[in-house]
Short mmCIF file of the C-alpha atoms (twelve columns), coordinates in Angstrom:
data_MODEL
# 
_entry.id   MODEL 
# 
loop_
_atom_site.group_PDB 
_atom_site.id 
_atom_site.type_symbol 
_atom_site.label_atom_id 
_atom_site.label_alt_id 
_atom_site.label_comp_id 
_atom_site.label_asym_id 
_atom_site.label_seq_id 
_atom_site.Cartn_x 
_atom_site.Cartn_y 
_atom_site.Cartn_z 
_atom_site.pdbx_PDB_model_num 
ATOM 1   C CA . MET A 1   -18.381 3.664   -24.012 1 
ATOM 2   C CA . ASN A 2   -15.295 6.431   -25.224 1 
ATOM 3   C CA . LYS A 3   -14.935 8.602   -22.394 1 
ATOM 4   C CA . ILE A 4   -13.908 7.084   -19.278 1 
ATOM 5   C CA . VAL A 5   -13.349 9.092   -16.318 1 
ATOM 6   C CA . LEU A 6   -10.084 7.300   -13.819 1 
ATOM 7   C CA . ILE A 7   -9.987  8.186   -10.153 1 
ATOM 8   C CA . ALA A 8   -6.916  6.677   -9.537  1 
ATOM 9   C CA . GLY A 9   -5.224  5.781   -6.236  1 
ATOM 10  C CA . ASP A 10  -1.390  4.940   -5.701  1 
ATOM 11  C CA . GLY A 11  0.179   2.093   -7.162  1 
ATOM 12  C CA . VAL A 12  0.373   0.223   -10.140 1 
ATOM 13  C CA . LEU A 13  -3.151  -1.327  -10.868 1 
ATOM 14  C CA . PRO A 14  -4.491  2.637   -12.319 1 
ATOM 15  C CA . VAL A 15  -1.900  2.958   -14.379 1 
ATOM 16  C CA . GLU A 16  -2.780  -0.497  -16.163 1 
ATOM 17  C CA . ILE A 17  -6.198  0.227   -16.374 1 
ATOM 18  C CA . ALA A 18  -5.232  3.244   -18.159 1 
ATOM 19  C CA . ARG A 19  -2.916  1.607   -20.830 1 
ATOM 20  C CA . LYS A 20  -5.263  -0.934  -21.773 1 
ATOM 21  C CA . LEU A 21  -8.067  2.010   -21.732 1 
ATOM 22  C CA . SER A 22  -5.977  3.545   -24.068 1 
ATOM 23  C CA . GLU A 23  -5.095  0.692   -25.912 1 
ATOM 24  C CA . GLN A 24  -8.379  0.311   -26.943 1 
ATOM 25  C CA . GLY A 25  -8.976  4.447   -27.640 1 
ATOM 26  C CA . LYS A 26  -10.619 5.112   -25.186 1 
ATOM 27  C CA . ASN A 27  -10.080 9.240   -23.959 1 
ATOM 28  C CA . ILE A 28  -9.362  8.929   -20.287 1 
ATOM 29  C CA . PHE A 29  -9.773  11.272  -17.760 1 
ATOM 30  C CA . THR A 30  -8.042  10.391  -14.915 1 
ATOM 31  C CA . MET A 31  -8.429  12.320  -11.203 1 
ATOM 32  C CA . ASN A 32  -5.618  11.595  -8.652  1 
ATOM 33  C CA . MET A 33  -4.539  12.700  -5.432  1 
ATOM 34  C CA . SER A 34  -1.477  14.413  -5.773  1 
ATOM 35  C CA . ASN A 35  0.976   12.496  -3.477  1 
ATOM 36  C CA . CYS A 36  0.351   9.645   -5.448  1 
ATOM 37  C CA . ASN A 37  3.339   7.972   -6.581  1 
ATOM 38  C CA . ASN A 38  1.904   6.930   -10.200 1 
ATOM 39  C CA . SER A 39  1.149   10.709  -11.274 1 
ATOM 40  C CA . GLU A 40  3.617   10.772  -14.495 1 
ATOM 41  C CA . ASP A 41  2.478   7.249   -15.502 1 
ATOM 42  C CA . LEU A 42  -0.812  8.361   -15.875 1 
ATOM 43  C CA . ARG A 43  -0.387  11.162  -17.497 1 
ATOM 44  C CA . LEU A 44  0.867   9.407   -20.213 1 
ATOM 45  C CA . TYR A 45  -2.398  7.701   -21.144 1 
ATOM 46  C CA . SER A 46  -4.226  10.733  -20.545 1 
ATOM 47  C CA . GLU A 47  -6.272  12.607  -22.345 1 
ATOM 48  C CA . LYS A 48  -6.874  15.117  -19.344 1 
ATOM 49  C CA . PHE A 49  -5.182  14.963  -15.911 1 
ATOM 50  C CA . MET A 50  -6.113  16.843  -12.854 1 
ATOM 51  C CA . SER A 51  -4.690  16.351  -9.230  1 
ATOM 52  C CA . PHE A 52  -6.021  16.834  -5.942  1 
ATOM 53  C CA . ARG A 53  -4.655  18.500  -2.232  1 
ATOM 54  C CA . THR A 54  -7.415  17.412  -0.457  1 
ATOM 55  C CA . PRO A 55  -10.573 14.995  -1.021  1 
ATOM 56  C CA . ALA A 56  -12.855 17.263  -3.053  1 
ATOM 57  C CA . LEU A 57  -16.082 14.693  -4.599  1 
ATOM 58  C CA . GLY A 58  -18.319 18.087  -5.389  1 
ATOM 59  C CA . ARG A 59  -15.610 19.440  -7.716  1 
ATOM 60  C CA . ALA A 60  -14.981 15.763  -9.515  1 
ATOM 61  C CA . ILE A 61  -18.448 15.283  -9.928  1 
ATOM 62  C CA . ARG A 62  -19.173 18.561  -11.259 1 
ATOM 63  C CA . GLU A 63  -15.968 18.005  -13.727 1 
ATOM 64  C CA . VAL A 64  -17.111 14.955  -14.796 1 
ATOM 65  C CA . LYS A 65  -20.197 15.582  -16.028 1 
ATOM 66  C CA . ALA A 66  -18.465 18.495  -17.824 1 
ATOM 67  C CA . TRP A 67  -16.116 16.639  -19.715 1 
ATOM 68  C CA . GLY A 68  -18.963 14.441  -20.842 1 
ATOM 69  C CA . ALA A 69  -17.886 11.411  -19.462 1 
ATOM 70  C CA . ASP A 70  -19.535 7.709   -20.202 1 
ATOM 71  C CA . ALA A 71  -18.435 6.170   -17.426 1 
ATOM 72  C CA . LEU A 72  -16.159 6.381   -14.378 1 
ATOM 73  C CA . ILE A 73  -14.156 3.447   -12.728 1 
ATOM 74  C CA . MET A 74  -12.247 3.783   -9.166  1 
ATOM 75  C CA . ALA A 75  -8.937  1.652   -8.885  1 
ATOM 76  C CA . GLY A 76  -5.446  2.363   -6.883  1 
ATOM 77  C CA . GLY A 77  -5.166  2.698   -2.871  1 
ATOM 78  C CA . ILE A 78  -5.659  5.985   -0.964  1 
ATOM 79  C CA . HIS A 79  -4.627  5.166   3.236   1 
ATOM 80  C CA . LYS A 80  -7.695  5.842   5.425   1 
ATOM 81  C CA . LYS A 81  -5.316  8.180   7.008   1 
ATOM 82  C CA . THR A 82  -6.634  10.864  4.103   1 
ATOM 83  C CA . ILE A 83  -9.756  10.674  5.709   1 
ATOM 84  C CA . TYR A 84  -9.026  10.808  9.499   1 
ATOM 85  C CA . PHE A 85  -5.449  13.223  9.794   1 
ATOM 86  C CA . LEU A 86  -6.091  15.962  7.735   1 
ATOM 87  C CA . SER A 87  -8.568  17.860  8.988   1 
ATOM 88  C CA . SER A 88  -12.951 17.438  8.268   1 
ATOM 89  C CA . MET A 89  -12.823 21.955  7.124   1 
ATOM 90  C CA . LEU A 90  -9.654  20.806  4.424   1 
ATOM 91  C CA . PHE A 91  -13.390 18.848  2.405   1 
ATOM 92  C CA . ASP A 92  -15.608 20.260  0.117   1 
ATOM 93  C CA . SER A 93  -19.351 19.653  1.961   1 
ATOM 94  C CA . VAL A 94  -19.764 17.022  -0.711  1 
ATOM 95  C CA . THR A 95  -16.957 15.256  1.052   1 
ATOM 96  C CA . ARG A 96  -18.497 16.247  4.080   1 
ATOM 97  C CA . LYS A 97  -21.425 14.739  3.660   1 
ATOM 98  C CA . VAL A 98  -20.493 11.459  2.402   1 
ATOM 99  C CA . LEU A 99  -18.244 10.889  5.030   1 
ATOM 100 C CA . ARG A 100 -20.955 12.176  7.946   1 
ATOM 101 C CA . LYS A 101 -23.722 9.488   6.588   1 
ATOM 102 C CA . SER A 102 -20.759 6.562   5.594   1 
ATOM 103 C CA . LEU A 103 -19.292 4.041   7.661   1 
ATOM 104 C CA . HIS A 104 -15.619 4.437   7.045   1 
ATOM 105 C CA . ASP A 105 -14.876 1.044   7.071   1 
ATOM 106 C CA . ASP A 106 -13.611 0.390   3.128   1 
ATOM 107 C CA . HIS A 107 -16.666 -0.749  1.565   1 
ATOM 108 C CA . SER A 108 -18.770 1.018   3.248   1 
ATOM 109 C CA . LEU A 109 -17.297 4.553   2.457   1 
ATOM 110 C CA . LEU A 110 -16.404 3.685   -1.205  1 
ATOM 111 C CA . GLY A 111 -19.651 1.775   -1.778  1 
ATOM 112 C CA . ALA A 112 -21.476 5.876   -1.075  1 
ATOM 113 C CA . ILE A 113 -18.789 7.122   -2.993  1 
ATOM 114 C CA . VAL A 114 -19.727 5.150   -5.830  1 
ATOM 115 C CA . SER A 115 -23.681 6.166   -4.943  1 
ATOM 116 C CA . GLU A 116 -22.817 9.924   -5.160  1 
ATOM 117 C CA . PHE A 117 -21.550 10.051  -8.537  1 
ATOM 118 C CA . GLU A 118 -24.378 7.617   -9.293  1 
ATOM 119 C CA . SER A 119 -27.635 9.752   -8.071  1 
ATOM 120 C CA . ASN A 120 -25.506 12.557  -10.345 1 
ATOM 121 C CA . GLY A 121 -26.083 10.352  -13.491 1 
ATOM 122 C CA . VAL A 122 -22.525 9.010   -13.665 1 
ATOM 123 C CA . LYS A 123 -22.347 5.207   -14.261 1 
ATOM 124 C CA . VAL A 124 -19.230 3.367   -12.302 1 
ATOM 125 C CA . ILE A 125 -17.978 0.302   -14.110 1 
ATOM 126 C CA . PRO A 126 -16.017 -2.444  -12.889 1 
ATOM 127 C CA . TYR A 127 -12.576 -2.329  -13.402 1 
ATOM 128 C CA . TRP A 128 -11.842 -5.568  -13.502 1 
ATOM 129 C CA . GLN A 129 -13.542 -6.535  -16.765 1 
ATOM 130 C CA . ILE A 130 -10.646 -3.707  -18.108 1 
ATOM 131 C CA . ILE A 131 -8.130  -6.611  -17.276 1 
ATOM 132 C CA . PRO A 132 -9.604  -9.892  -16.741 1 
ATOM 133 C CA . GLU A 133 -6.003  -11.533 -17.257 1 
ATOM 134 C CA . PHE A 134 -5.192  -10.176 -14.172 1 
ATOM 135 C CA . LEU A 135 -7.606  -12.247 -12.241 1 
ATOM 136 C CA . ALA A 136 -5.853  -14.970 -9.843  1 
ATOM 137 C CA . PRO A 137 -6.564  -18.528 -11.195 1 
ATOM 138 C CA . LYS A 138 -8.417  -21.500 -9.252  1 
ATOM 139 C CA . GLY A 139 -5.599  -24.315 -7.989  1 
ATOM 140 C CA . ASN A 140 -1.474  -24.355 -7.551  1 
ATOM 141 C CA . LEU A 141 -0.053  -21.469 -9.617  1 
ATOM 142 C CA . THR A 142 3.501   -21.732 -8.925  1 
ATOM 143 C CA . GLN A 143 5.923   -24.562 -9.844  1 
ATOM 144 C CA . ARG A 144 6.070   -25.074 -5.795  1 
ATOM 145 C CA . VAL A 145 2.860   -26.909 -4.855  1 
ATOM 146 C CA . PRO A 146 1.830   -26.006 -1.286  1 
ATOM 147 C CA . SER A 147 2.432   -28.498 1.833   1 
ATOM 148 C CA . GLU A 148 0.271   -30.202 3.538   1 
ATOM 149 C CA . ARG A 149 1.278   -28.495 6.705   1 
ATOM 150 C CA . GLU A 150 0.767   -24.697 4.570   1 
ATOM 151 C CA . MET A 151 -2.518  -26.252 3.228   1 
ATOM 152 C CA . TYR A 152 -3.645  -26.692 6.961   1 
ATOM 153 C CA . ASP A 153 -2.913  -23.508 7.548   1 
ATOM 154 C CA . VAL A 154 -4.977  -21.954 4.383   1 
ATOM 155 C CA . ARG A 155 -7.796  -23.688 5.377   1 
ATOM 156 C CA . TYR A 156 -7.736  -22.811 8.791   1 
ATOM 157 C CA . GLY A 157 -7.148  -19.119 7.782   1 
ATOM 158 C CA . CYS A 158 -9.818  -19.573 5.449   1 
ATOM 159 C CA . GLU A 159 -12.314 -20.337 8.233   1 
ATOM 160 C CA . ILE A 160 -11.267 -17.097 10.184  1 
ATOM 161 C CA . LEU A 161 -11.806 -14.946 7.316   1 
ATOM 162 C CA . GLN A 162 -15.314 -16.336 6.782   1 
ATOM 163 C CA . VAL A 163 -15.968 -14.222 10.511  1 
ATOM 164 C CA . THR A 164 -14.034 -11.303 9.872   1 
ATOM 165 C CA . LEU A 165 -15.116 -10.636 6.321   1 
ATOM 166 C CA . PRO A 166 -18.444 -9.789  6.900   1 
ATOM 167 C CA . CYS A 167 -17.382 -7.609  9.676   1 
ATOM 168 C CA . SER A 168 -15.881 -5.375  7.057   1 
ATOM 169 C CA . PHE A 169 -11.962 -5.821  8.278   1 
ATOM 170 C CA . GLY A 170 -9.795  -8.581  7.719   1 
ATOM 171 C CA . GLN A 171 -9.120  -8.953  4.075   1 
ATOM 172 C CA . ALA A 172 -5.821  -10.582 4.865   1 
ATOM 173 C CA . ILE A 173 -4.680  -13.104 7.951   1 
ATOM 174 C CA . VAL A 174 -1.293  -14.355 8.119   1 
ATOM 175 C CA . VAL A 175 -1.702  -18.067 9.764   1 
ATOM 176 C CA . ALA A 176 0.976   -20.359 11.143  1 
ATOM 177 C CA . ASP A 177 0.443   -23.829 12.652  1 
ATOM 178 C CA . GLY A 178 -2.702  -23.579 13.554  1 
ATOM 179 C CA . ALA A 179 -2.751  -19.666 15.114  1 
ATOM 180 C CA . VAL A 180 -3.628  -16.794 13.887  1 
ATOM 181 C CA . VAL A 181 -0.559  -14.425 13.804  1 
ATOM 182 C CA . ALA A 182 -1.357  -11.205 12.821  1 
ATOM 183 C CA . VAL A 183 -5.581  -9.894  10.730  1 
ATOM 184 C CA . GLU A 184 -5.223  -7.074  8.373   1 
ATOM 185 C CA . ALA A 185 -6.815  -4.017  9.817   1 
ATOM 186 C CA . MET A 186 -6.260  0.021   8.813   1 
ATOM 187 C CA . GLU A 187 -2.568  -0.672  8.135   1 
ATOM 188 C CA . GLY A 188 -3.191  -2.451  4.833   1 
ATOM 189 C CA . THR A 189 -1.173  -5.453  4.077   1 
ATOM 190 C CA . ASP A 190 1.978   -4.912  3.462   1 
ATOM 191 C CA . ALA A 191 2.413   -4.080  7.438   1 
ATOM 192 C CA . MET A 192 0.457   -6.320  8.347   1 
ATOM 193 C CA . ILE A 193 2.613   -8.881  6.801   1 
ATOM 194 C CA . GLN A 194 5.856   -6.913  8.542   1 
ATOM 195 C CA . ARG A 195 4.320   -6.959  11.631  1 
ATOM 196 C CA . ALA A 196 3.549   -11.061 11.495  1 
ATOM 197 C CA . GLY A 197 7.096   -11.117 10.651  1 
ATOM 198 C CA . ASN A 198 8.098   -9.257  14.638  1 
ATOM 199 C CA . LEU A 199 6.259   -12.040 16.380  1 
ATOM 200 C CA . VAL A 200 7.101   -15.952 13.849  1 
ATOM 201 C CA . LYS A 201 9.164   -16.461 10.867  1 
ATOM 202 C CA . HIS A 202 7.516   -18.442 9.425   1 
ATOM 203 C CA . GLY A 203 3.595   -18.929 8.151   1 
ATOM 204 C CA . VAL A 204 1.155   -18.383 5.167   1 
ATOM 205 C CA . LEU A 205 -0.834  -15.296 3.740   1 
ATOM 206 C CA . ILE A 206 -4.465  -15.651 2.531   1 
ATOM 207 C CA . LYS A 207 -6.559  -13.102 0.749   1 
ATOM 208 C CA . MET A 208 -10.068 -12.812 0.446   1 
ATOM 209 C CA . MET A 209 -13.398 -10.486 -0.078  1 
ATOM 210 C CA . LYS A 210 -16.478 -10.716 1.593   1 
ATOM 211 C CA . LYS A 211 -19.293 -12.617 -0.319  1 
ATOM 212 C CA . THR A 212 -21.186 -9.274  -0.858  1 
ATOM 213 C CA . GLN A 213 -18.552 -7.674  -1.876  1 
ATOM 214 C CA . ASP A 214 -19.584 -4.904  -4.840  1 
ATOM 215 C CA . LEU A 215 -17.316 -6.216  -7.339  1 
ATOM 216 C CA . ARG A 216 -16.895 -2.973  -9.324  1 
ATOM 217 C CA . TYR A 217 -14.285 -1.574  -6.857  1 
ATOM 218 C CA . ASP A 218 -11.906 -2.517  -4.042  1 
ATOM 219 C CA . LEU A 219 -11.048 -6.255  -5.141  1 
ATOM 220 C CA . PRO A 220 -8.150  -7.665  -3.294  1 
ATOM 221 C CA . THR A 221 -5.114  -6.783  -5.115  1 
ATOM 222 C CA . THR A 222 -1.599  -8.788  -4.647  1 
ATOM 223 C CA . GLY A 223 1.734   -8.378  -6.577  1 
ATOM 224 C CA . THR A 224 5.512   -8.098  -6.081  1 
ATOM 225 C CA . ARG A 225 5.945   -5.874  -3.599  1 
ATOM 226 C CA . THR A 226 3.387   -8.211  -1.444  1 
ATOM 227 C CA . LEU A 227 5.942   -11.025 -2.025  1 
ATOM 228 C CA . GLU A 228 9.198   -8.716  -0.839  1 
ATOM 229 C CA . ASN A 229 7.083   -8.458  1.964   1 
ATOM 230 C CA . MET A 230 6.272   -12.114 2.871   1 
ATOM 231 C CA . ARG A 231 10.403  -12.904 2.289   1 
ATOM 232 C CA . LYS A 232 11.592  -10.597 4.756   1 
ATOM 233 C CA . SER A 233 8.544   -11.572 7.574   1 
ATOM 234 C CA . GLY A 234 9.660   -15.236 6.489   1 
ATOM 235 C CA . LEU A 235 5.808   -16.608 5.350   1 
ATOM 236 C CA . THR A 236 6.504   -19.067 2.515   1 
ATOM 237 C CA . CYS A 237 3.151   -19.381 0.825   1 
ATOM 238 C CA . LEU A 238 0.783   -17.125 -0.528  1 
ATOM 239 C CA . ALA A 239 -3.545  -17.893 -0.989  1 
ATOM 240 C CA . VAL A 240 -5.930  -15.490 -2.834  1 
ATOM 241 C CA . GLU A 241 -9.433  -16.148 -4.142  1 
ATOM 242 C CA . ALA A 242 -9.930  -17.349 -7.702  1 
ATOM 243 C CA . GLY A 243 -11.488 -15.157 -9.751  1 
ATOM 244 C CA . ARG A 244 -11.936 -12.185 -7.002  1 
ATOM 245 C CA . THR A 245 -8.134  -11.137 -6.357  1 
ATOM 246 C CA . ILE A 246 -5.628  -9.019  -8.656  1 
ATOM 247 C CA . ILE A 247 -2.398  -9.553  -9.460  1 
ATOM 248 C CA . LEU A 248 -0.721  -6.963  -10.599 1 
ATOM 249 C CA . GLU A 249 2.046   -7.724  -13.171 1 
ATOM 250 C CA . PRO A 250 1.734   -11.192 -13.413 1 
ATOM 251 C CA . GLU A 251 5.124   -12.223 -15.426 1 
ATOM 252 C CA . LYS A 252 6.968   -10.044 -12.112 1 
ATOM 253 C CA . PHE A 253 6.013   -11.589 -9.843  1 
ATOM 254 C CA . PHE A 254 5.063   -15.467 -10.960 1 
ATOM 255 C CA . ALA A 255 8.998   -15.124 -11.407 1 
ATOM 256 C CA . LEU A 256 9.609   -13.469 -8.146  1 
ATOM 257 C CA . ALA A 257 7.717   -15.782 -6.422  1 
ATOM 258 C CA . GLU A 258 9.120   -18.679 -8.267  1 
ATOM 259 C CA . LYS A 259 12.899  -17.201 -6.942  1 
ATOM 260 C CA . TYR A 260 11.814  -16.736 -3.502  1 
ATOM 261 C CA . ASN A 261 10.202  -20.326 -3.034  1 
ATOM 262 C CA . ILE A 262 7.270   -18.473 -2.522  1 
ATOM 263 C CA . ALA A 263 3.713   -20.965 -3.139  1 
ATOM 264 C CA . VAL A 264 1.057   -19.316 -4.886  1 
ATOM 265 C CA . PHE A 265 -2.517  -20.858 -4.814  1 
ATOM 266 C CA . GLY A 266 -6.051  -19.729 -5.783  1 
ATOM 267 C CA . ILE A 267 -8.676  -20.565 -3.027  1 
# 
């Protein structure tokens, strides 16, 4: 597969994928929203680049088919307020159709978008296969090992996540002293961490994904911004699901974790 379309949201992840694909000699057609913060970086690696003011799934499908793409990758963050705060009249007819027939939790919505592409003959492939070295390994990932109290909170948080994840919310949770401080919803992990810090100034952060989640898209990610927010909120341990969590810019990430004395553990 030499001609790959990248539907890119915000953040470092789509840039890293584009860089890796470029290094492999792939031709990349990148599409992203015009308000994304990574457009200039993505342009560097793209043979073709297009941005959208508002979601336009019908146009995206037409452009992908006209370009003769071999496959498509979806990666990066697009905030849910794009759906809730923009008038549906700004969306094209295909986007409105997908929104009408899909639940608005992240996984259902992304699954409906993938189905629309694939029903039009466009193969969607998993992005983690492009950057397998970014997948979190198992066990202690930093020099500082989680304390007994931190591991107690991690285990308790995992039990709670087994209940929330099948309901399609709560990919991340903050636990302190055996109490649930905050559960992630539409606001995202960073805002949830800040909310937790306003309640208590210690605890652990656990990130997981539901067992039935499609591994082609929407894997949990963590990076230096997560660590910065944890430090501000007094959180001292991060537990992520091994083999199913992307650690962005791993060298910078682990150096910062050591600097802030934050333990990182692969569940």
